[in-house]
């Protein structure tokens, strides 16, 4: 199996993902569920970070909104998964595990916004770095998918990721316009 590049290795560094990729037990369907969760969580967090301003960074509200969005979306998804797999068992546990990217989508942006709240970054810098961190995650997604499928990443994967990042920015923009 091809070795992951260091960046892709960071993105897929969850222990269960590494074990499953190495063992070849991560099915296309399960990988697709993880990618869905990854995209969904990151689009919602992107919209929240894009709505932040200097005041919400300085009073800590931006951090709380990012964490609250990631956690509440994850909990809502867990509820939906538990209803869909009401008999429980291995399938339910796998679906829950595949939903973790929703919960983790806000981790880096929340830490960056926390740095802005603590005064380590200016509010504007915190917002821009928070947005950039999410956009970079989208740009790398094509490479991550290739890695999960046991393939080498190519420039085509990066271009697909750039297209995904643009689409995510548009979706987040629509969400901002309609909900703020």
mmCIF file of C-alpha atoms in Angstrom:
data_model
loop_
_atom_site.group_PDB
_atom_site.id
_atom_site.type_symbol
_atom_site.label_atom_id
_atom_site.label_comp_id
_atom_site.label_asym_id
_atom_site.label_seq_id
_atom_site.Cartn_x
_atom_site.Cartn_y
_atom_site.Cartn_z
ATOM 1 C CA UNK A 1 0.000 0.000 0.000
ATOM 2 C CA UNK A 2 1.363 3.486 -0.827
ATOM 3 C CA UNK A 3 2.679 5.568 2.048
ATOM 4 C CA UNK A 4 0.687 8.598 3.076
ATOM 5 C CA UNK A 5 2.277 11.976 2.641
ATOM 6 C CA UNK A 6 2.933 13.735 5.965
ATOM 7 C CA UNK A 7 0.028 16.159 5.465
ATOM 8 C CA UNK A 8 -2.417 13.399 4.574
ATOM 9 C CA UNK A 9 -1.075 11.412 7.522
ATOM 10 C CA UNK A 10 -1.989 14.320 9.804
ATOM 11 C CA UNK A 11 -5.499 14.525 8.408
ATOM 12 C CA UNK A 12 -6.090 10.776 8.790
ATOM 13 C CA UNK A 13 -4.220 10.386 12.062
ATOM 14 C CA UNK A 14 -7.075 8.921 14.069
ATOM 15 C CA UNK A 15 -5.800 5.547 15.330
ATOM 16 C CA UNK A 16 -8.816 3.597 14.062
ATOM 17 C CA UNK A 17 -8.482 5.087 10.576
ATOM 18 C CA UNK A 18 -4.802 4.116 10.359
ATOM 19 C CA UNK A 19 -5.560 0.585 11.562
ATOM 20 C CA UNK A 20 -8.476 0.195 9.167
ATOM 21 C CA UNK A 21 -6.542 1.541 6.179
ATOM 22 C CA UNK A 22 -3.548 -0.673 7.003
ATOM 23 C CA UNK A 23 -5.762 -3.741 7.480
ATOM 24 C CA UNK A 24 -7.856 -2.977 4.414
ATOM 25 C CA UNK A 25 -11.071 -3.114 6.487
ATOM 26 C CA UNK A 26 -12.310 0.378 5.706
ATOM 27 C CA UNK A 27 -14.945 -0.216 3.025
ATOM 28 C CA UNK A 28 -15.777 2.339 0.348
ATOM 29 C CA UNK A 29 -19.187 2.839 1.988
ATOM 30 C CA UNK A 30 -17.672 3.566 5.403
ATOM 31 C CA UNK A 31 -15.040 5.846 3.883
ATOM 32 C CA UNK A 32 -17.859 7.667 2.062
ATOM 33 C CA UNK A 33 -19.739 8.106 5.365
ATOM 34 C CA UNK A 34 -16.630 9.639 6.924
ATOM 35 C CA UNK A 35 -16.162 11.975 3.978
ATOM 36 C CA UNK A 36 -19.836 13.030 4.216
ATOM 37 C CA UNK A 37 -19.386 13.799 7.914
ATOM 38 C CA UNK A 38 -16.148 15.656 7.224
ATOM 39 C CA UNK A 39 -17.721 17.847 4.537
ATOM 40 C CA UNK A 40 -20.927 18.484 6.461
ATOM 41 C CA UNK A 41 -19.204 19.445 9.704
ATOM 42 C CA UNK A 42 -16.668 21.662 7.989
ATOM 43 C CA UNK A 43 -19.266 23.543 5.898
ATOM 44 C CA UNK A 44 -21.252 24.395 9.026
ATOM 45 C CA UNK A 45 -18.163 25.477 10.966
ATOM 46 C CA UNK A 46 -16.976 27.506 7.960
ATOM 47 C CA UNK A 47 -20.247 29.443 7.998
ATOM 48 C CA UNK A 48 -19.924 30.130 11.728
ATOM 49 C CA UNK A 49 -16.334 31.341 11.447
ATOM 50 C CA UNK A 50 -17.260 33.491 8.438
ATOM 51 C CA UNK A 51 -19.988 35.129 10.538
ATOM 52 C CA UNK A 52 -17.550 36.002 13.338
ATOM 53 C CA UNK A 53 -16.412 39.554 13.834
ATOM 54 C CA UNK A 54 -13.966 41.350 16.134
ATOM 55 C CA UNK A 55 -16.544 41.643 18.913
ATOM 56 C CA UNK A 56 -17.473 37.946 18.928
ATOM 57 C CA UNK A 57 -13.794 36.953 18.919
ATOM 58 C CA UNK A 58 -12.900 39.370 21.724
ATOM 59 C CA UNK A 59 -15.779 38.299 24.005
ATOM 60 C CA UNK A 60 -15.299 34.558 23.340
ATOM 61 C CA UNK A 61 -18.661 34.098 21.646
ATOM 62 C CA UNK A 62 -17.012 32.976 18.386
ATOM 63 C CA UNK A 63 -15.252 30.098 20.168
ATOM 64 C CA UNK A 64 -18.486 29.030 21.838
ATOM 65 C CA UNK A 65 -20.420 29.214 18.560
ATOM 66 C CA UNK A 66 -17.853 27.045 16.739
ATOM 67 C CA UNK A 67 -17.718 24.458 19.523
ATOM 68 C CA UNK A 68 -21.495 24.566 19.930
ATOM 69 C CA UNK A 69 -22.040 24.090 16.201
ATOM 70 C CA UNK A 70 -19.671 21.116 15.988
ATOM 71 C CA UNK A 71 -21.004 19.427 19.130
ATOM 72 C CA UNK A 72 -24.700 20.047 18.481
ATOM 73 C CA UNK A 73 -24.419 18.900 14.859
ATOM 74 C CA UNK A 74 -22.603 15.751 16.011
ATOM 75 C CA UNK A 75 -25.265 15.034 18.657
ATOM 76 C CA UNK A 76 -28.062 15.608 16.126
ATOM 77 C CA UNK A 77 -26.317 13.267 13.716
ATOM 78 C CA UNK A 78 -25.936 10.638 16.472
ATOM 79 C CA UNK A 79 -29.675 10.872 17.090
ATOM 80 C CA UNK A 80 -30.351 10.370 13.378
ATOM 81 C CA UNK A 81 -27.901 7.444 13.220
ATOM 82 C CA UNK A 82 -29.462 5.787 16.271
ATOM 83 C CA UNK A 83 -32.938 6.091 14.722
ATOM 84 C CA UNK A 84 -31.717 4.736 11.388
ATOM 85 C CA UNK A 85 -29.942 1.805 13.086
ATOM 86 C CA UNK A 86 -32.443 1.279 15.892
ATOM 87 C CA UNK A 87 -31.367 -2.319 16.425
ATOM 88 C CA UNK A 88 -27.872 -1.234 17.512
ATOM 89 C CA UNK A 89 -24.936 -3.559 17.200
ATOM 90 C CA UNK A 90 -21.799 -3.281 15.125
ATOM 91 C CA UNK A 91 -23.446 -1.269 12.349
ATOM 92 C CA UNK A 92 -24.524 1.419 14.828
ATOM 93 C CA UNK A 93 -21.045 1.593 16.402
ATOM 94 C CA UNK A 94 -19.453 1.865 12.958
ATOM 95 C CA UNK A 95 -21.833 4.650 11.942
ATOM 96 C CA UNK A 96 -21.104 6.551 15.143
ATOM 97 C CA UNK A 97 -17.360 6.178 14.593
ATOM 98 C CA UNK A 98 -17.769 7.361 10.996
ATOM 99 C CA UNK A 99 -19.532 10.499 12.308
ATOM 100 C CA UNK A 100 -16.570 11.683 14.407
ATOM 101 C CA UNK A 101 -15.350 14.117 11.688
ATOM 102 C CA UNK A 102 -18.459 16.219 12.402
ATOM 103 C CA UNK A 103 -17.364 16.675 16.013
ATOM 104 C CA UNK A 104 -13.730 17.356 15.146
ATOM 105 C CA UNK A 105 -14.507 19.857 12.384
ATOM 106 C CA UNK A 106 -14.479 22.752 14.830
ATOM 107 C CA UNK A 107 -11.368 21.813 16.803
ATOM 108 C CA UNK A 108 -8.693 23.796 14.940
ATOM 109 C CA UNK A 109 -10.898 26.831 14.181
ATOM 110 C CA UNK A 110 -11.966 26.905 17.852
ATOM 111 C CA UNK A 111 -8.332 26.844 19.001
ATOM 112 C CA UNK A 112 -7.436 29.660 16.599
ATOM 113 C CA UNK A 113 -10.404 31.744 17.742
ATOM 114 C CA UNK A 114 -9.433 30.999 21.347
ATOM 115 C CA UNK A 115 -5.999 32.465 20.560
ATOM 116 C CA UNK A 116 -7.811 35.579 19.329
ATOM 117 C CA UNK A 117 -9.929 35.719 22.475
ATOM 118 C CA UNK A 118 -6.823 35.435 24.651
ATOM 119 C CA UNK A 119 -5.145 38.233 22.686
ATOM 120 C CA UNK A 120 -2.426 36.032 21.154
ATOM 121 C CA UNK A 121 -3.794 36.902 17.690
ATOM 122 C CA UNK A 122 -5.723 39.941 16.560
ATOM 123 C CA UNK A 123 -9.426 39.188 16.049
ATOM 124 C CA UNK A 124 -9.056 39.666 12.298
ATOM 125 C CA UNK A 125 -6.048 37.319 12.151
ATOM 126 C CA UNK A 126 -7.914 34.719 14.215
ATOM 127 C CA UNK A 127 -10.884 34.820 11.846
ATOM 128 C CA UNK A 128 -8.700 34.638 8.730
ATOM 129 C CA UNK A 129 -6.563 31.789 10.077
ATOM 130 C CA UNK A 130 -9.704 29.963 11.241
ATOM 131 C CA UNK A 131 -11.234 30.295 7.767
ATOM 132 C CA UNK A 132 -7.978 29.272 6.100
ATOM 133 C CA UNK A 133 -7.698 26.166 8.278
ATOM 134 C CA UNK A 134 -11.088 24.958 7.059
ATOM 135 C CA UNK A 135 -10.402 25.828 3.424
ATOM 136 C CA UNK A 136 -7.113 23.887 3.607
ATOM 137 C CA UNK A 137 -9.017 20.881 4.983
ATOM 138 C CA UNK A 138 -11.277 21.004 1.922
ATOM 139 C CA UNK A 139 -8.338 21.391 -0.458
ATOM 140 C CA UNK A 140 -6.687 18.302 1.079
ATOM 141 C CA UNK A 141 -9.853 16.196 0.991
ATOM 142 C CA UNK A 142 -9.196 14.791 -2.481
ATOM 143 C CA UNK A 143 -5.823 13.537 -1.275
ATOM 144 C CA UNK A 144 -7.372 12.089 1.874
ATOM 145 C CA UNK A 145 -9.946 10.168 -0.163
ATOM 146 C CA UNK A 146 -7.177 8.774 -2.370
ATOM 147 C CA UNK A 147 -5.282 7.729 0.751
ATOM 148 C CA UNK A 148 -8.353 6.003 2.211
ATOM 149 C CA UNK A 149 -8.736 4.118 -1.063
ATOM 150 C CA UNK A 150 -5.091 3.042 -0.932
ATOM 151 C CA UNK A 151 -4.098 5.190 -3.907
ATOM 152 C CA UNK A 152 -1.432 7.833 -4.357
ATOM 153 C CA UNK A 153 -2.511 11.435 -4.345
ATOM 154 C CA UNK A 154 -2.146 13.388 -7.572
ATOM 155 C CA UNK A 155 -2.439 17.024 -8.606
ATOM 156 C CA UNK A 156 -5.875 16.116 -9.932
ATOM 157 C CA UNK A 157 -6.896 15.281 -6.347
ATOM 158 C CA UNK A 158 -5.639 18.676 -5.194
ATOM 159 C CA UNK A 159 -7.593 20.422 -7.971
ATOM 160 C CA UNK A 160 -10.706 18.495 -6.963
ATOM 161 C CA UNK A 161 -10.079 19.701 -3.407
ATOM 162 C CA UNK A 162 -9.780 23.304 -4.606
ATOM 163 C CA UNK A 163 -13.098 22.929 -6.420
ATOM 164 C CA UNK A 164 -14.625 21.476 -3.259
ATOM 165 C CA UNK A 165 -13.275 24.402 -1.228
ATOM 166 C CA UNK A 166 -14.877 26.877 -3.637
ATOM 167 C CA UNK A 167 -18.182 24.980 -3.474
ATOM 168 C CA UNK A 168 -18.010 24.887 0.335
ATOM 169 C CA UNK A 169 -17.382 28.637 0.447
ATOM 170 C CA UNK A 170 -20.438 29.179 -1.754
ATOM 171 C CA UNK A 171 -22.619 26.924 0.431
ATOM 172 C CA UNK A 172 -21.362 28.650 3.588
ATOM 173 C CA UNK A 173 -22.093 32.001 1.940
ATOM 174 C CA UNK A 174 -25.649 30.950 1.152
ATOM 175 C CA UNK A 175 -26.075 29.756 4.748
ATOM 176 C CA UNK A 176 -24.794 33.104 6.010
ATOM 177 C CA UNK A 177 -27.138 35.084 3.799
ATOM 178 C CA UNK A 178 -30.166 32.980 4.708
ATOM 179 C CA UNK A 179 -29.547 32.580 8.444
ATOM 180 C CA UNK A 180 -27.737 35.693 9.686
#
